[in-house]
Coordinates of C-alpha atoms and ligand atoms in Angstrom, one line a residue:
M1 CA 5.0 189.3 198.4
S2 CA 6.6 187.6 201.1
I3 CA 8.1 189.2 204.1
L4 CA 11.8 188.5 205.3
V5 CA 12.3 187.6 209.0
T6 CA 15.9 187.4 210.4
G7 CA 16.5 185.3 213.2
G8 CA 13.0 183.8 212.4
A9 CA 14.1 180.5 213.9
G10 CA 14.9 182.3 217.5
Y11 CA 12.5 183.2 220.3
I12 CA 10.6 186.1 219.6
G13 CA 11.4 185.3 215.4
S14 CA 9.5 181.6 215.4
H15 CA 6.5 183.0 217.4
M16 CA 6.3 185.8 214.7
V17 CA 6.8 183.2 212.1
C18 CA 3.9 181.1 213.4
S19 CA 1.8 184.1 213.6
L20 CA 2.3 185.5 209.5
L21 CA 1.8 181.9 208.5
E22 CA -1.2 181.5 210.1
Q23 CA -2.6 184.9 208.5
G24 CA -1.7 183.3 204.7
R25 CA 1.6 185.2 204.4
D26 CA 4.7 184.2 202.7
V27 CA 7.6 183.8 204.5
V28 CA 11.3 183.8 203.9
V29 CA 13.5 183.1 207.3
L30 CA 17.1 183.8 207.3
D31 CA 18.9 182.4 210.2
N32 CA 22.4 181.1 210.8
L33 CA 21.1 178.8 213.9
V34 CA 24.0 180.6 215.9
N35 CA 21.2 180.6 219.2
A36 CA 18.4 178.4 217.6
S37 CA 17.6 175.4 216.5
Y38 CA 15.3 174.3 213.2
A39 CA 13.4 172.6 214.9
A40 CA 11.6 175.3 216.4
L41 CA 10.7 175.9 212.3
E42 CA 9.4 172.5 212.2
R43 CA 7.2 173.0 214.7
V44 CA 5.6 175.9 213.4
Q45 CA 4.9 173.8 210.1
A46 CA 3.4 171.3 212.7
L47 CA 1.0 173.9 213.9
T48 CA 0.5 176.0 211.2
G49 CA 0.5 173.3 208.4
R50 CA 2.2 176.0 206.4
C51 CA 6.0 176.0 206.1
A52 CA 8.6 179.0 205.8
I53 CA 11.3 179.0 203.5
F54 CA 14.2 178.3 205.0
I55 CA 17.6 179.8 204.4
K56 CA 20.6 178.9 206.5
G57 CA 22.9 181.8 206.3
D58 CA 24.4 184.8 208.3
V59 CA 22.8 188.2 208.1
R60 CA 26.5 189.8 207.7
D61 CA 26.8 187.9 204.1
R62 CA 26.1 189.7 201.5
S63 CA 25.6 187.3 198.6
T64 CA 23.3 185.3 200.8
L65 CA 20.9 188.9 201.0
E66 CA 21.1 189.4 197.6
H67 CA 20.3 185.8 196.6
I68 CA 17.4 186.0 198.8
F69 CA 16.3 189.4 197.5
D70 CA 16.8 188.3 194.0
S71 CA 14.8 184.8 194.1
H72 CA 11.9 185.9 196.4
S73 CA 9.7 189.0 196.0
V74 CA 10.2 190.5 199.4
N75 CA 8.4 193.9 200.3
E76 CA 9.0 194.4 204.1
V77 CA 11.8 192.7 206.5
L78 CA 11.6 192.0 210.3
H79 CA 15.2 191.9 211.9
F80 CA 15.4 189.8 214.8
A81 CA 18.8 188.4 214.3
G82 CA 21.2 189.4 216.8
L83 CA 23.3 188.4 219.6
K84 CA 21.5 189.1 222.6
A85 CA 23.5 187.8 226.4
V86 CA 24.8 190.9 228.1
G87 CA 27.3 189.7 230.1
E88 CA 28.7 188.0 226.5
S89 CA 28.7 191.3 225.1
I90 CA 31.4 192.7 227.8
E91 CA 33.7 189.7 226.9
Q92 CA 33.3 189.4 223.4
P93 CA 32.6 193.1 222.4
L94 CA 33.7 193.2 219.0
R95 CA 31.3 189.8 218.3
Y96 CA 28.5 191.6 219.3
Y97 CA 29.5 195.3 217.3
D98 CA 30.1 192.9 214.1
N99 CA 26.9 191.1 214.4
N100 CA 24.2 193.5 215.5
V101 CA 25.5 196.9 214.0
G102 CA 27.6 195.0 211.2
G103 CA 24.7 192.4 210.3
T104 CA 22.2 195.4 210.0
L105 CA 24.2 197.6 207.8
S106 CA 24.5 194.7 205.0
L107 CA 20.7 194.4 205.4
C108 CA 20.5 197.7 204.9
K109 CA 22.9 197.5 202.0
A110 CA 21.1 194.8 200.1
M111 CA 17.5 196.0 200.8
A112 CA 18.8 199.4 199.3
T113 CA 19.9 197.6 196.2
A114 CA 16.8 195.7 196.1
G115 CA 14.2 198.4 196.7
V116 CA 12.8 197.4 199.6
R117 CA 12.8 200.2 202.2
R118 CA 10.7 198.8 204.8
L119 CA 11.9 197.3 208.1
V120 CA 11.0 196.4 211.5
F121 CA 13.9 196.6 214.1
S122 CA 14.2 194.9 217.3
S123 CA 15.4 197.4 219.5
S124 CA 14.9 197.3 223.5
A125 CA 14.1 199.0 226.3
T126 CA 17.9 199.0 227.1
V127 CA 18.9 202.2 225.1
Y128 CA 17.0 203.9 227.3
G129 CA 20.1 203.8 229.9
H130 CA 19.4 204.6 234.0
V131 CA 15.8 207.1 233.8
E132 CA 15.0 208.5 237.0
R133 CA 11.4 208.5 236.7
M134 CA 8.8 205.7 235.5
P135 CA 6.9 205.0 233.2
I136 CA 9.4 205.2 230.2
K137 CA 7.6 207.5 227.4
E138 CA 9.2 207.4 223.9
T139 CA 9.8 211.0 224.4
M140 CA 12.5 210.4 227.1
P141 CA 16.0 210.9 225.7
T142 CA 18.1 207.3 225.2
G143 CA 20.6 207.4 227.8
R144 CA 23.7 205.3 227.5
P145 CA 23.5 201.9 227.6
T146 CA 25.7 199.9 230.6
N147 CA 27.4 197.6 228.1
P148 CA 27.9 196.7 224.4
Y149 CA 24.5 194.5 223.7
G150 CA 22.9 197.4 224.7
R151 CA 25.2 200.2 222.7
S152 CA 24.8 198.3 219.8
K153 CA 21.4 198.6 219.8
L154 CA 21.3 202.3 220.3
M155 CA 24.2 202.3 217.3
V156 CA 21.5 200.6 215.0
E157 CA 19.0 202.6 216.1
E158 CA 21.2 205.6 215.1
V159 CA 21.9 204.4 211.9
L160 CA 18.5 203.9 210.8
R161 CA 17.6 207.2 211.6
D162 CA 20.4 208.6 209.5
L163 CA 18.8 206.3 206.6
C164 CA 15.7 207.7 207.1
R165 CA 16.7 211.2 207.3
T166 CA 19.0 211.2 203.8
D167 CA 16.2 209.0 201.9
P168 CA 12.6 209.4 202.4
R169 CA 11.5 206.3 200.7
W170 CA 12.3 204.3 204.0
S171 CA 9.5 203.6 206.6
V172 CA 11.3 202.0 209.9
A173 CA 10.1 201.0 212.8
L174 CA 12.2 200.5 216.5
L175 CA 10.1 198.4 218.6
R176 CA 11.8 198.8 222.0
Y177 CA 11.0 195.7 224.0
F178 CA 10.6 195.5 227.5
N179 CA 11.1 191.9 228.9
P180 CA 9.7 189.2 226.3
V181 CA 8.3 186.0 228.5
G182 CA 6.1 183.4 228.0
A183 CA 5.3 180.6 225.2
H184 CA 2.7 180.0 222.2
E185 CA -0.2 178.3 224.1
S186 CA 0.1 175.5 222.3
G187 CA 3.3 174.5 224.5
R188 CA 5.3 173.3 221.7
I189 CA 7.5 176.7 220.8
G190 CA 9.2 178.7 223.5
E191 CA 12.1 180.0 224.6
D192 CA 15.2 178.0 224.5
P193 CA 18.4 179.3 226.1
S194 CA 21.2 177.2 225.9
G195 CA 23.3 176.7 229.0
I196 CA 22.3 178.3 232.2
P197 CA 19.7 181.0 231.7
N198 CA 20.7 184.7 231.7
N199 CA 17.0 186.5 232.4
L200 CA 14.8 185.6 234.9
V201 CA 11.9 183.6 233.8
P202 CA 13.8 181.0 232.3
F203 CA 15.9 180.4 235.2
I204 CA 12.8 180.8 237.5
S205 CA 11.4 178.2 235.7
Q206 CA 14.7 175.8 235.2
V207 CA 14.6 176.2 238.9
A208 CA 10.8 174.7 239.1
I209 CA 11.3 171.9 237.3
G210 CA 14.7 170.9 239.1
K211 CA 17.2 171.8 236.2
C212 CA 18.9 174.6 238.7
G213 CA 19.4 174.6 242.3
A214 CA 18.5 177.8 243.4
L215 CA 17.6 181.1 241.7
P216 CA 20.2 183.5 242.7
I217 CA 18.3 187.2 243.1
F218 CA 20.6 190.0 242.0
G219 CA 20.1 192.0 244.8
N220 CA 17.2 192.9 247.4
D221 CA 18.0 196.6 248.4
Y222 CA 17.1 198.5 245.4
P223 CA 15.0 201.4 246.1
T224 CA 11.6 199.4 245.3
R225 CA 8.6 198.2 246.9
D226 CA 10.2 194.5 248.1
G227 CA 13.9 196.1 247.8
T228 CA 14.1 193.5 244.2
G229 CA 14.4 195.2 240.6
V230 CA 11.1 195.8 238.7
R231 CA 10.7 195.3 235.2
D232 CA 7.3 195.3 232.8
Y233 CA 7.2 191.2 231.6
I234 CA 5.4 190.9 227.9
H235 CA 4.2 187.8 226.6
V236 CA 5.6 187.3 223.4
L237 CA 2.2 186.7 221.7
D238 CA 1.2 190.3 222.5
L239 CA 4.9 191.3 221.6
V240 CA 4.1 189.4 217.9
E241 CA 0.7 191.2 217.8
G242 CA 2.7 194.7 218.3
H243 CA 4.9 193.6 215.4
L244 CA 2.1 193.1 213.2
A245 CA 0.2 196.7 214.4
A246 CA 3.4 198.0 213.3
M247 CA 3.8 196.4 210.1
E248 CA 0.4 198.2 208.8
T249 CA 1.2 201.2 210.3
I250 CA 4.4 201.6 208.7
A251 CA 3.5 201.0 205.3
R252 CA 1.2 204.0 205.6
R253 CA 4.1 206.0 206.7
S254 CA 7.6 207.0 206.0
G255 CA 10.9 208.2 207.9
V256 CA 11.3 206.5 211.7
S257 CA 8.7 205.5 213.8
I258 CA 9.5 204.1 217.8
W259 CA 6.9 202.5 219.9
N260 CA 7.8 201.2 223.5
L261 CA 5.8 197.3 223.6
G262 CA 5.4 196.9 226.7
T263 CA 2.2 196.4 229.5
G264 CA 3.0 199.3 231.2
Q265 CA 3.1 197.3 234.7
G266 CA 5.6 196.5 236.8
Y267 CA 6.3 193.5 238.8
S268 CA 9.9 192.7 241.6
V269 CA 11.2 189.4 241.4
L270 CA 9.6 188.2 244.3
E271 CA 6.3 188.8 242.6
M272 CA 7.5 186.7 239.9
I273 CA 8.9 184.2 241.8
R274 CA 5.3 184.0 243.9
M275 CA 3.2 184.3 240.7
F276 CA 5.2 181.6 239.3
E277 CA 5.0 178.8 242.6
K278 CA 1.2 179.3 242.1
V279 CA 1.1 178.5 238.5
A280 CA 3.5 175.4 239.0
G281 CA 2.3 174.6 242.5
R282 CA 5.8 173.8 243.7
P283 CA 8.3 176.4 245.8
V284 CA 11.1 177.9 243.8
P285 CA 13.9 178.1 246.0
Y286 CA 16.3 181.6 245.8
T287 CA 19.1 183.0 247.4
I288 CA 20.5 186.6 247.9
Q289 CA 23.1 187.7 246.0
R290 CA 24.9 190.8 245.7
R291 CA 23.5 192.9 242.9
R292 CA 24.4 192.0 239.2
D293 CA 26.8 194.8 237.6
G294 CA 24.6 197.3 235.2
D295 CA 21.3 196.4 236.7
I296 CA 19.0 199.2 237.5
A297 CA 16.5 199.5 240.1
E298 CA 13.0 199.6 238.0
C299 CA 12.1 199.8 234.6
W300 CA 8.6 199.9 233.2
S301 CA 6.9 201.5 229.9
D302 CA 4.4 203.6 229.2
P303 CA 2.9 201.8 226.2
S304 CA 0.4 204.6 225.5
L305 CA 1.6 206.0 222.4
A306 CA 1.2 202.1 220.5
E307 CA -2.0 201.8 221.9
R308 CA -2.7 205.7 220.2
E309 CA -1.2 205.2 217.0
L310 CA -1.2 201.2 216.3
G311 CA -4.2 200.6 217.5
W312 CA -2.4 197.7 220.0
K313 CA -2.1 197.0 223.8
A314 CA -1.0 193.8 225.4
R315 CA -4.0 191.6 226.6
R316 CA -2.1 188.7 228.4
G317 CA -1.8 189.2 232.1
L318 CA 1.5 187.7 234.5
E319 CA -0.8 184.7 235.3
E320 CA -1.0 183.5 231.6
M321 CA 2.4 184.6 230.9
L322 CA 3.9 182.0 233.2
V323 CA 1.3 179.5 233.0
D324 CA 2.1 179.6 229.2
T325 CA 6.0 179.2 230.0
W326 CA 5.5 176.1 232.7
R327 CA 3.2 174.6 229.7
W328 CA 6.2 175.1 227.4
Q329 CA 8.9 173.9 230.2
T330 CA 7.2 171.1 231.4
A331 CA 6.2 169.3 227.7
N332 CA 10.0 170.4 226.8
P333 CA 12.2 169.6 229.8
R334 CA 15.4 169.9 227.8
G335 CA 13.9 172.4 224.9
Y336 CA 14.4 171.3 221.4
G337 CA 17.0 169.2 222.4
Ligands
LIG401 P1 17.2 184.8 220.1 O1 18.8 184.6 220.2 O2 16.4 183.5 220.6 O3 17.0 185.0 218.8 C1 17.6 185.6 217.9 C2 18.1 185.0 216.2 O4 19.0 185.3 215.4 C3 18.2 183.2 216.8 O5 17.8 182.4 216.0 C4 19.8 183.3 216.1 O6 20.4 182.1 215.3 C5 19.6 184.6 214.9 N1 20.8 184.9 214.8 C6 21.9 185.6 215.2 N2 22.9 186.2 214.9 C7 22.9 186.4 213.5 C8 23.3 186.6 212.4 N3 24.6 186.7 212.1 N4 22.8 185.8 210.7 C9 21.9 185.0 211.0 N5 20.9 184.9 212.2 C10 21.6 185.0 213.3 O7 16.6 186.2 220.7 P2 15.3 186.5 220.7 O8 15.1 186.5 222.2 O9 14.2 186.2 220.0 O10 15.2 187.8 220.5 C11 15.1 188.8 219.0 C12 15.3 189.9 219.0 O11 14.9 190.7 219.8 C13 17.3 190.2 218.8 O12 17.8 191.4 218.2 C14 17.1 191.0 220.6 O13 18.0 191.6 220.8 C15 16.1 191.7 220.4 N6 15.3 191.9 222.1 C16 15.1 190.8 222.6 C17 15.0 190.6 224.4 C18 14.6 189.5 224.8 O14 15.1 189.3 226.2 N7 14.5 188.5 224.3 C19 14.5 191.9 224.5 C20 15.1 193.2 224.0 C21 15.2 192.8 222.4
LIG402 N1 17.1 188.7 237.9 C1 17.6 188.3 239.1 N2 18.4 186.8 239.1 C2 18.6 186.4 237.8 C3 18.2 186.9 236.8 C4 17.4 188.3 236.8 O1 17.2 188.2 240.2 O2 18.9 185.4 237.8 C5 16.9 189.9 237.8 C6 17.2 191.1 237.6 O3 17.9 191.5 238.6 C7 16.4 192.6 237.0 C8 15.1 191.3 236.5 O4 15.3 190.3 237.3 O5 16.1 192.8 238.5 C9 14.9 190.7 234.9 O6 16.5 190.5 234.7 P1 16.6 189.4 233.1 O7 17.9 189.5 233.1 O8 15.4 189.2 232.8 O9 15.7 191.3 232.6 P2 17.0 192.8 232.2 O10 17.1 192.5 233.2 O11 17.3 192.7 231.3 O12 15.6 193.6 232.2

């Protein structure tokens, strides 16, 4: 049996495919390469000595999906494909809803037709919206995400809940990621943002290597220990291990299961800069800017439900996350390009 990985050429997807191939699993990747390079999969092949079947196509394309389910014996799907840039989603809301919500609808329809009803969905901590008290537990109500990207994740969660409510043969995991960072320990695959990075760690990394001048810190007047935003950064390889555990667990369950994937530990922007400077052995210049619209002061997980139910816990600490980021950055100053 094969696993279909949508978005498998992307940042998290490529690390997932690498791990699945290492475990001897057969993998089919569907990716339209809108935000990825095929080179990532070539490197995964070099690392593992095994090859995923790659289909360049769009998850919204019904005939592509039908072809995949007709010609490969897929029994579960990991659905990473989606657009993820918050700012872009504010400028292009229809594109985001069409891609992220529309893509999941066509995927689920094709899965239903093929009789495949096991799905792991890449959700996000953004679905909690503004939370007053940390840490965040899965039992807390979802909030009102501040942008179309976040709302597209919440909409998909609702769609998948409705689907499971009406048909108990479905088994779906909603994995709410906190802040994935880091790279494969080989330095061969990692995050390769196009243009100016939106997220903190790729931005710091590009400042350290000299591709960007200074890091803009978005606000130092938050009610946090040093005034800068606090987040729960998780190593991408821990995230991948969380998916493996979730896949095993939902194979024995039906309905919707929700797990936070985070470390349970928050770090401020200034703490991230200090740790990066230590790891890279060079300064990371920064400027203080006004707060970024829609940002919250702090956000970190209570990951104990995943530990209890999945037997999974993030193992890698902040230093390891940034050492691996820096190794990837220095070995690939131009990313996959
Ligand atoms: P990414 O952009 O690197 O990977 C997404 C992949 O999906 C890309 O390879 C892209 O080419 C592909 N894709 C996009 N739309 C597609 C479509 N219509 N058809 C086929 N392929 C398509 O992003 P990532 O960081 O690897 O994130 C993976 C998933 O995790 C996304 O759904 C994202 O929203 C979610 N997520 C990411 C983060 C994060 O900080 N990285 C946090 C929470 C949730
Ligand atoms: N951040 C920052 N400068 C940047 C990018 C991010 O100061 O160039 C801050 C941001 O305000 C937040 C933290 O870093 O407090 C993490 O931001 P990121 O965009 O990586 O993740 P998210 O806000 O989606 O959790």
